[in-house]
Short mmCIF file of C-alpha atoms in Angstrom, two decimals:
data_model
loop_
_atom_site.label_atom_id
_atom_site.label_comp_id
_atom_site.label_asym_id
_atom_site.label_seq_id
_atom_site.Cartn_x
_atom_site.Cartn_y
_atom_site.Cartn_z
CA MET W 1 -0.64 3.50 -32.80
CA ILE W 2 0.95 4.36 -29.45
CA LEU W 3 2.30 1.52 -27.34
CA CYS W 4 1.99 1.98 -23.58
CA ILE W 5 4.28 -0.23 -21.51
CA THR W 6 2.80 -0.56 -18.03
CA HIS W 7 1.70 -3.34 -15.65
CA SER W 8 -1.51 -5.25 -14.93
CA GLN W 9 -2.34 -3.33 -11.73
CA ASP W 10 -1.95 0.14 -13.24
CA PHE W 11 -4.97 2.42 -13.18
CA TYR W 12 -6.09 6.06 -13.07
CA ASN W 13 -3.03 7.70 -14.66
CA ILE W 14 -3.09 5.34 -17.59
CA ASP W 15 -6.87 5.54 -17.94
CA ILE W 16 -6.68 9.34 -18.31
CA PHE W 17 -3.90 8.90 -20.88
CA PHE W 18 -5.97 6.45 -22.91
CA ASP W 19 -9.12 8.61 -22.68
CA TYR W 20 -7.13 11.54 -24.05
CA LEU W 21 -5.78 9.47 -26.95
CA THR W 22 -9.30 8.26 -27.69
CA SER W 23 -10.56 11.88 -27.79
CA LYS W 24 -7.97 12.52 -30.51
CA ASN W 25 -8.80 9.31 -32.41
CA ILE W 26 -5.31 7.92 -31.81
CA PRO W 27 -5.17 4.11 -31.41
CA TYR W 28 -3.15 2.57 -28.59
CA PHE W 29 -2.06 -0.79 -27.27
CA ARG W 30 -1.54 -1.59 -23.58
CA LEU W 31 1.38 -3.93 -22.92
CA ASN W 32 1.49 -5.19 -19.34
CA SER W 33 5.18 -5.71 -18.58
CA ASP W 34 4.55 -8.20 -15.77
CA ARG W 35 2.42 -10.33 -18.11
CA LEU W 36 5.01 -10.40 -20.87
CA ASN W 37 5.55 -14.10 -20.28
CA HIS W 38 4.09 -17.49 -21.21
CA LEU W 39 0.61 -15.92 -21.38
CA GLN W 40 1.52 -14.00 -24.53
CA LYS W 41 2.59 -15.21 -27.96
CA ILE W 42 5.70 -13.32 -29.10
CA THR W 43 7.85 -13.66 -32.18
CA ILE W 44 10.82 -11.37 -32.80
CA THR W 45 12.89 -11.19 -35.98
CA GLU W 46 15.98 -9.08 -36.61
CA ASP W 47 13.89 -5.97 -37.37
CA SER W 48 10.31 -6.56 -36.19
CA PHE W 49 8.05 -8.47 -33.83
CA GLU W 50 4.48 -9.67 -33.50
CA LEU W 51 2.70 -10.03 -30.17
CA THR W 52 -0.64 -11.48 -29.12
CA ASP W 53 -1.58 -10.72 -25.51
CA GLU W 54 -3.49 -12.92 -23.06
CA LEU W 55 -6.81 -11.44 -24.27
CA GLY W 56 -6.11 -12.36 -27.88
CA ASN W 57 -5.26 -8.86 -29.08
CA THR W 58 -2.51 -8.83 -31.72
CA PHE W 59 -0.27 -6.08 -33.01
CA HIS W 60 2.84 -5.82 -35.15
CA SER W 61 5.81 -3.58 -34.37
CA GLN W 62 5.40 -1.76 -37.69
CA GLU W 63 2.09 -0.35 -36.42
CA ILE W 64 3.76 1.39 -33.47
CA LYS W 65 4.65 5.05 -34.02
CA GLY W 66 5.56 6.00 -30.43
CA VAL W 67 6.06 4.47 -26.97
CA TRP W 68 5.16 5.64 -23.47
CA HIS W 69 7.31 3.67 -21.04
CA ARG W 70 4.93 4.27 -18.15
CA LYS W 71 6.09 1.75 -15.56
CA ALA W 72 7.65 -1.71 -15.81
CA TRP W 73 7.20 -4.47 -13.23
CA ARG W 74 8.89 -7.78 -12.61
CA ILE W 75 7.74 -10.53 -14.97
CA THR W 76 5.25 -12.88 -13.31
CA VAL W 77 6.38 -16.49 -12.91
CA PRO W 78 3.70 -19.19 -13.40
CA GLU W 79 2.73 -20.93 -10.17
CA GLU W 80 3.05 -24.35 -11.78
CA LEU W 81 6.67 -23.80 -12.81
CA ASP W 82 9.22 -25.89 -10.93
CA ASN W 83 11.37 -23.67 -8.69
CA SER W 84 14.53 -24.96 -10.32
CA PHE W 85 13.43 -23.35 -13.61
CA GLU W 86 12.47 -19.93 -12.21
CA LYS W 87 15.86 -18.29 -12.79
CA ILE W 88 16.12 -19.40 -16.41
CA PHE W 89 12.45 -18.49 -17.01
CA LEU W 90 13.04 -14.94 -15.80
CA LYS W 91 16.38 -14.61 -17.55
CA GLU W 92 15.03 -15.64 -20.95
CA TYR W 93 11.80 -13.66 -20.71
CA ASN W 94 13.70 -10.57 -19.58
CA ALA W 95 16.02 -11.05 -22.56
CA LEU W 96 13.01 -11.41 -24.84
CA ARG W 97 11.46 -8.24 -23.38
CA TYR W 98 14.66 -6.26 -23.89
CA ASN W 99 14.98 -7.51 -27.48
CA LEU W 100 11.37 -6.53 -28.10
CA PHE W 101 11.95 -3.01 -26.75
CA THR W 102 15.07 -2.44 -28.83
CA VAL W 103 13.21 -3.25 -32.05
CA LEU W 104 11.36 0.02 -31.37
CA GLU W 105 14.36 2.12 -30.36
CA ASN W 106 14.29 4.36 -33.47
CA ILE W 107 10.80 5.75 -32.89
CA PRO W 108 9.88 8.39 -30.26
CA TRP W 109 9.82 7.18 -26.66
CA VAL W 110 8.82 8.87 -23.44
CA ASN W 111 11.41 8.32 -22.14
CA PRO W 112 14.13 6.89 -24.43
CA TYR W 113 14.69 3.47 -22.88
CA GLU W 114 18.47 3.38 -22.52
CA ARG W 115 18.67 6.95 -21.23
CA GLU W 116 15.92 6.28 -18.72
CA MET W 117 17.65 3.16 -17.43
CA LYS W 118 20.88 5.10 -16.88
CA VAL W 119 19.09 7.82 -14.93
CA ASP W 120 16.78 5.53 -12.97
CA GLY W 121 19.57 3.16 -11.98
CA ASN W 122 22.18 5.70 -10.89
CA LYS W 123 21.36 8.17 -8.11
CA MET W 124 24.98 9.32 -7.85
CA TYR W 125 24.92 10.16 -11.57
CA GLN W 126 21.75 12.17 -10.95
CA LEU W 127 23.40 14.16 -8.16
CA ARG W 128 26.49 14.81 -10.27
CA ILE W 129 24.47 16.15 -13.21
CA ALA W 130 22.22 18.18 -10.89
CA GLN W 131 25.23 19.84 -9.29
CA LYS W 132 26.77 20.48 -12.70
CA ASN W 133 23.60 22.38 -13.60
CA ASP W 134 23.79 24.63 -10.54
CA LEU W 135 21.33 22.76 -8.32
CA LEU W 136 22.15 22.45 -4.64
CA ILE W 137 22.55 18.85 -3.46
CA PRO W 138 23.18 17.33 -0.03
CA LYS W 139 26.65 15.94 0.62
CA THR W 140 26.29 12.25 -0.26
CA ILE W 141 28.08 8.92 -0.09
CA PHE W 142 27.00 5.46 -1.27
CA SER W 143 28.96 2.95 0.75
CA ASN W 144 29.29 -0.39 2.50
CA ASP W 145 32.32 0.77 4.53
CA GLU W 146 31.47 1.22 8.20
CA GLY W 147 34.55 3.34 8.87
CA ASN W 148 33.94 5.76 6.00
CA ILE W 149 30.28 6.07 6.91
CA THR W 150 31.15 6.87 10.50
CA ARG W 151 33.68 9.51 9.41
CA PHE W 152 31.12 10.99 7.01
CA PHE W 153 28.60 11.19 9.84
CA TYR W 154 30.88 13.13 12.16
CA GLU W 155 32.32 15.38 9.45
CA HIS W 156 29.15 16.34 7.60
CA CYS W 157 25.98 15.40 9.46
CA ASN W 158 25.96 17.51 12.63
CA GLY W 159 24.61 14.63 14.71
CA LYS W 160 21.79 13.54 12.36
CA ALA W 161 21.88 11.71 9.02
CA ILE W 162 19.58 9.80 6.74
CA GLY W 163 20.27 6.43 5.16
CA LYS W 164 18.31 5.05 2.25
CA LEU W 165 18.40 2.16 -0.14
CA HIS W 166 19.41 3.04 -3.68
CA GLY W 167 16.86 1.15 -5.71
CA VAL W 168 13.63 1.06 -3.71
CA ILE W 169 10.66 2.83 -5.26
CA THR W 170 6.93 2.75 -4.70
CA LYS W 171 4.80 0.51 -6.87
CA SER W 172 1.61 2.48 -6.39
CA MET W 173 0.13 5.73 -5.18
CA ASN W 174 -0.55 4.22 -1.75
CA GLY W 175 3.09 3.33 -1.18
CA GLU W 176 2.84 -0.44 -1.64
CA ASN W 177 6.19 -2.14 -0.96
CA PHE W 178 7.84 1.17 -0.12
CA LEU W 179 10.70 1.12 2.39
CA SER W 180 11.15 4.39 4.22
CA THR W 181 14.31 6.39 4.60
CA THR W 182 16.01 5.81 7.96
CA ILE W 183 17.09 8.56 10.33
CA ILE W 184 20.51 7.90 11.88
CA GLY W 185 21.81 9.51 15.05
CA GLU W 186 24.75 8.76 17.33
CA ASN W 187 22.59 6.39 19.37
CA ASN W 188 22.02 4.02 16.42
CA LEU W 189 25.22 4.64 14.48
CA GLU W 190 26.76 1.64 16.23
CA ASN W 191 24.26 -0.61 14.45
CA ILE W 192 25.81 0.30 11.10
CA SER W 193 28.17 -2.70 11.27
CA ASP W 194 25.88 -4.81 9.07
CA ILE W 195 26.26 -2.32 6.21
CA ALA W 196 28.60 -4.73 4.40
CA TYR W 197 25.53 -6.83 3.57
CA CYS W 198 23.46 -3.92 2.28
CA PRO W 199 25.18 -0.77 0.92
CA MET W 200 23.16 2.41 1.42
CA ILE W 201 23.17 6.07 0.47
CA PHE W 202 23.92 8.47 3.33
CA GLN W 203 23.26 12.21 3.52
CA PRO W 204 23.06 14.84 6.25
CA TYR W 205 19.56 15.38 7.58
CA ILE W 206 18.21 18.71 6.31
CA ASP W 207 15.70 20.64 8.42
CA LYS W 208 12.96 21.45 5.96
CA GLU W 209 10.02 23.76 5.61
CA TYR W 210 8.27 21.43 3.16
CA GLU W 211 8.74 18.85 0.42
CA LEU W 212 8.11 19.28 -3.30
CA ARG W 213 7.11 16.70 -5.90
CA ILE W 214 7.85 18.25 -9.29
CA ILE W 215 6.58 16.65 -12.48
CA TYR W 216 8.68 17.78 -15.43
CA VAL W 217 7.28 17.31 -18.93
CA ASP W 218 9.74 18.61 -21.54
CA GLY W 219 10.19 22.09 -20.06
CA GLU W 220 6.79 22.34 -18.36
CA PHE W 221 6.45 22.03 -14.59
CA PHE W 222 3.64 20.72 -12.39
CA THR W 223 4.70 21.16 -8.77
CA GLY W 224 2.97 19.99 -5.63
CA LYS W 225 3.94 21.13 -2.15
CA ILE W 226 3.17 18.92 0.83
CA ASN W 227 3.13 20.33 4.32
CA ASN W 228 5.39 17.66 5.78
CA SER W 229 8.22 19.18 7.79
CA GLU W 230 8.47 16.68 10.63
CA ASN W 231 8.77 13.32 8.85
CA VAL W 232 11.71 12.24 6.76
CA ASP W 233 9.54 11.23 3.77
CA TRP W 234 5.96 12.20 2.89
CA ARG W 235 5.30 8.80 1.27
CA VAL W 236 5.27 7.01 4.61
CA ALA W 237 4.14 9.86 6.86
CA GLN W 238 0.91 9.44 8.77
CA GLY W 239 -1.12 12.52 9.57
CA ASN W 240 -3.03 15.48 8.17
CA TYR W 241 -0.92 16.18 5.12
CA PHE W 242 -2.22 17.70 1.92
CA TRP W 243 -0.97 18.85 -1.48
CA SER W 244 -1.10 22.42 -2.74
CA ALA W 245 0.04 23.89 -6.06
CA TYR W 246 3.45 25.56 -5.96
CA ASP W 247 5.28 27.90 -8.32
CA LEU W 248 9.00 27.17 -8.48
CA PRO W 249 11.44 30.08 -8.74
CA GLY W 250 12.57 30.79 -12.30
CA ASN W 251 16.21 29.91 -11.66
CA ILE W 252 15.25 26.51 -10.22
CA LYS W 253 13.10 25.77 -13.28
CA ALA W 254 15.94 26.77 -15.60
CA ASN W 255 18.47 24.60 -13.76
CA LEU W 256 16.12 21.60 -13.67
CA THR W 257 15.41 22.00 -17.38
CA SER W 258 19.11 22.02 -18.27
CA MET W 259 19.66 18.99 -16.01
CA MET W 260 16.86 17.00 -17.65
CA LYS W 261 18.05 17.92 -21.14
CA GLU W 262 21.57 16.77 -20.30
CA MET W 263 20.15 13.49 -18.97
CA GLY W 264 18.20 13.14 -22.22
CA ILE W 265 14.79 12.40 -20.69
CA TYR W 266 11.49 14.15 -21.41
CA ILE W 267 9.54 13.42 -18.23
CA GLY W 268 10.41 12.72 -14.62
CA ALA W 269 9.18 13.05 -11.03
CA ILE W 270 11.67 15.24 -9.19
CA ASP W 271 11.91 15.39 -5.41
CA MET W 272 13.22 18.55 -3.78
CA ILE W 273 12.94 20.09 -0.34
CA LYS W 274 12.86 23.69 0.75
CA GLY W 275 15.18 23.91 3.73
CA LYS W 276 14.61 26.11 6.74
CA ASP W 277 17.83 27.83 5.63
CA GLY W 278 15.91 29.09 2.56
CA ASN W 279 17.69 26.84 0.04
CA TYR W 280 16.15 24.41 -2.44
CA TYR W 281 17.84 20.97 -2.32
CA PHE W 282 17.63 18.49 -5.19
CA LEU W 283 17.21 14.91 -3.95
CA GLU W 284 16.45 12.74 -6.98
CA VAL W 285 14.51 12.27 -10.19
CA ASN W 286 12.49 9.15 -10.92
CA PRO W 287 11.66 8.84 -14.65
CA GLN W 288 8.73 6.57 -13.77
CA GLY W 289 7.79 8.41 -10.59
CA GLU W 290 4.23 8.76 -9.32
CA TRP W 291 2.13 11.81 -10.17
CA GLY W 292 -1.45 10.58 -10.04
CA MET W 293 -2.07 12.28 -6.70
CA LEU W 294 -1.14 15.66 -8.22
CA GLN W 295 -3.41 15.16 -11.23
CA LYS W 296 -6.24 14.04 -8.96
CA GLU W 297 -5.92 16.56 -6.12
CA LEU W 298 -4.62 19.61 -8.01
CA ASN W 299 -6.21 19.02 -11.43
CA PHE W 300 -2.85 19.13 -13.19
CA PRO W 301 -3.18 17.87 -16.81
CA ILE W 302 -0.06 15.70 -16.57
CA ALA W 303 -1.31 12.66 -18.51
CA GLN W 304 -2.51 14.93 -21.30
CA ARG W 305 0.83 16.76 -21.53
CA ILE W 306 2.74 13.48 -21.69
CA ALA W 307 0.50 12.39 -24.56
CA ASP W 308 0.90 15.78 -26.27
CA ASN W 309 4.68 15.52 -26.06
CA LEU W 310 4.70 12.07 -27.64
CA ILE W 311 2.19 13.05 -30.34
CA LYS W 312 4.23 16.15 -31.24
CA ARG W 313 7.41 14.14 -31.57
CA ILE W 314 5.69 11.48 -33.69
CA ASN W 315 4.38 14.17 -36.02
CA THR W 316 7.77 15.90 -36.31
CA ASN W 317 9.84 12.68 -36.42
CA GLU W 318 11.91 13.73 -33.38
#
């Protein structure tokens, strides 16, 4: 049995994944991370657990042979719970969820949980490993220091920078809850004084020909190009933008592969841009990044390849 850790609002990507498993007669269990709360019955021992979900479906950890960590959401708090108990409710259920995951740590995961958390939670680590593997990155600082940010702007940004929050990601293909990257020029640099309350990542603005969303699956690449050169981020751009299939240069594929292997993750959504200077710039990799639009619009078999990778590793005990 394959366990898929996702959330209650997930659709399309996960449906294709489950249909593919069904075609191969491989059983699966869907665990909605946001519903891993009072609605489910959970018992964990030192080396196993049993879980019954809100629909009455029960499984035991010993049945699980592999895990797809598709996408985790915040645990839902019951409406009837007194506000004074919310923090302890979330703390204990998050602890229970983490204990449950670690019971399964010695079987194949896509991606290995601890490695994924390190990559997903550390953009500066990503940039460091990317540069180490011969990928070009923008000059970057992560700071709450107004003076250092101002100096960085004048030394490296040629009059135009971008600022973005470290941990904000989309929840869905339509960009729900997504906060866009901010363009910073001299005219609004003076408003940076509130940075002490919200540290941000700053980089020079790069004039681009187009953006690339690259889905990496253990050495295989599915790359979409979007014709967005005017807006800072395609995820919040409004206009006539469309995806087309793109073949990355061989050296970029090789460098990305070595980066991902050093990070220790099997899949990830990589964002790069092709600059008007002809260079490819690595921006970030999101281990749980969105790819449904590429599967849907470009007929890339991404869900199937993720399943194939996990099945192969289960069968070879990797």
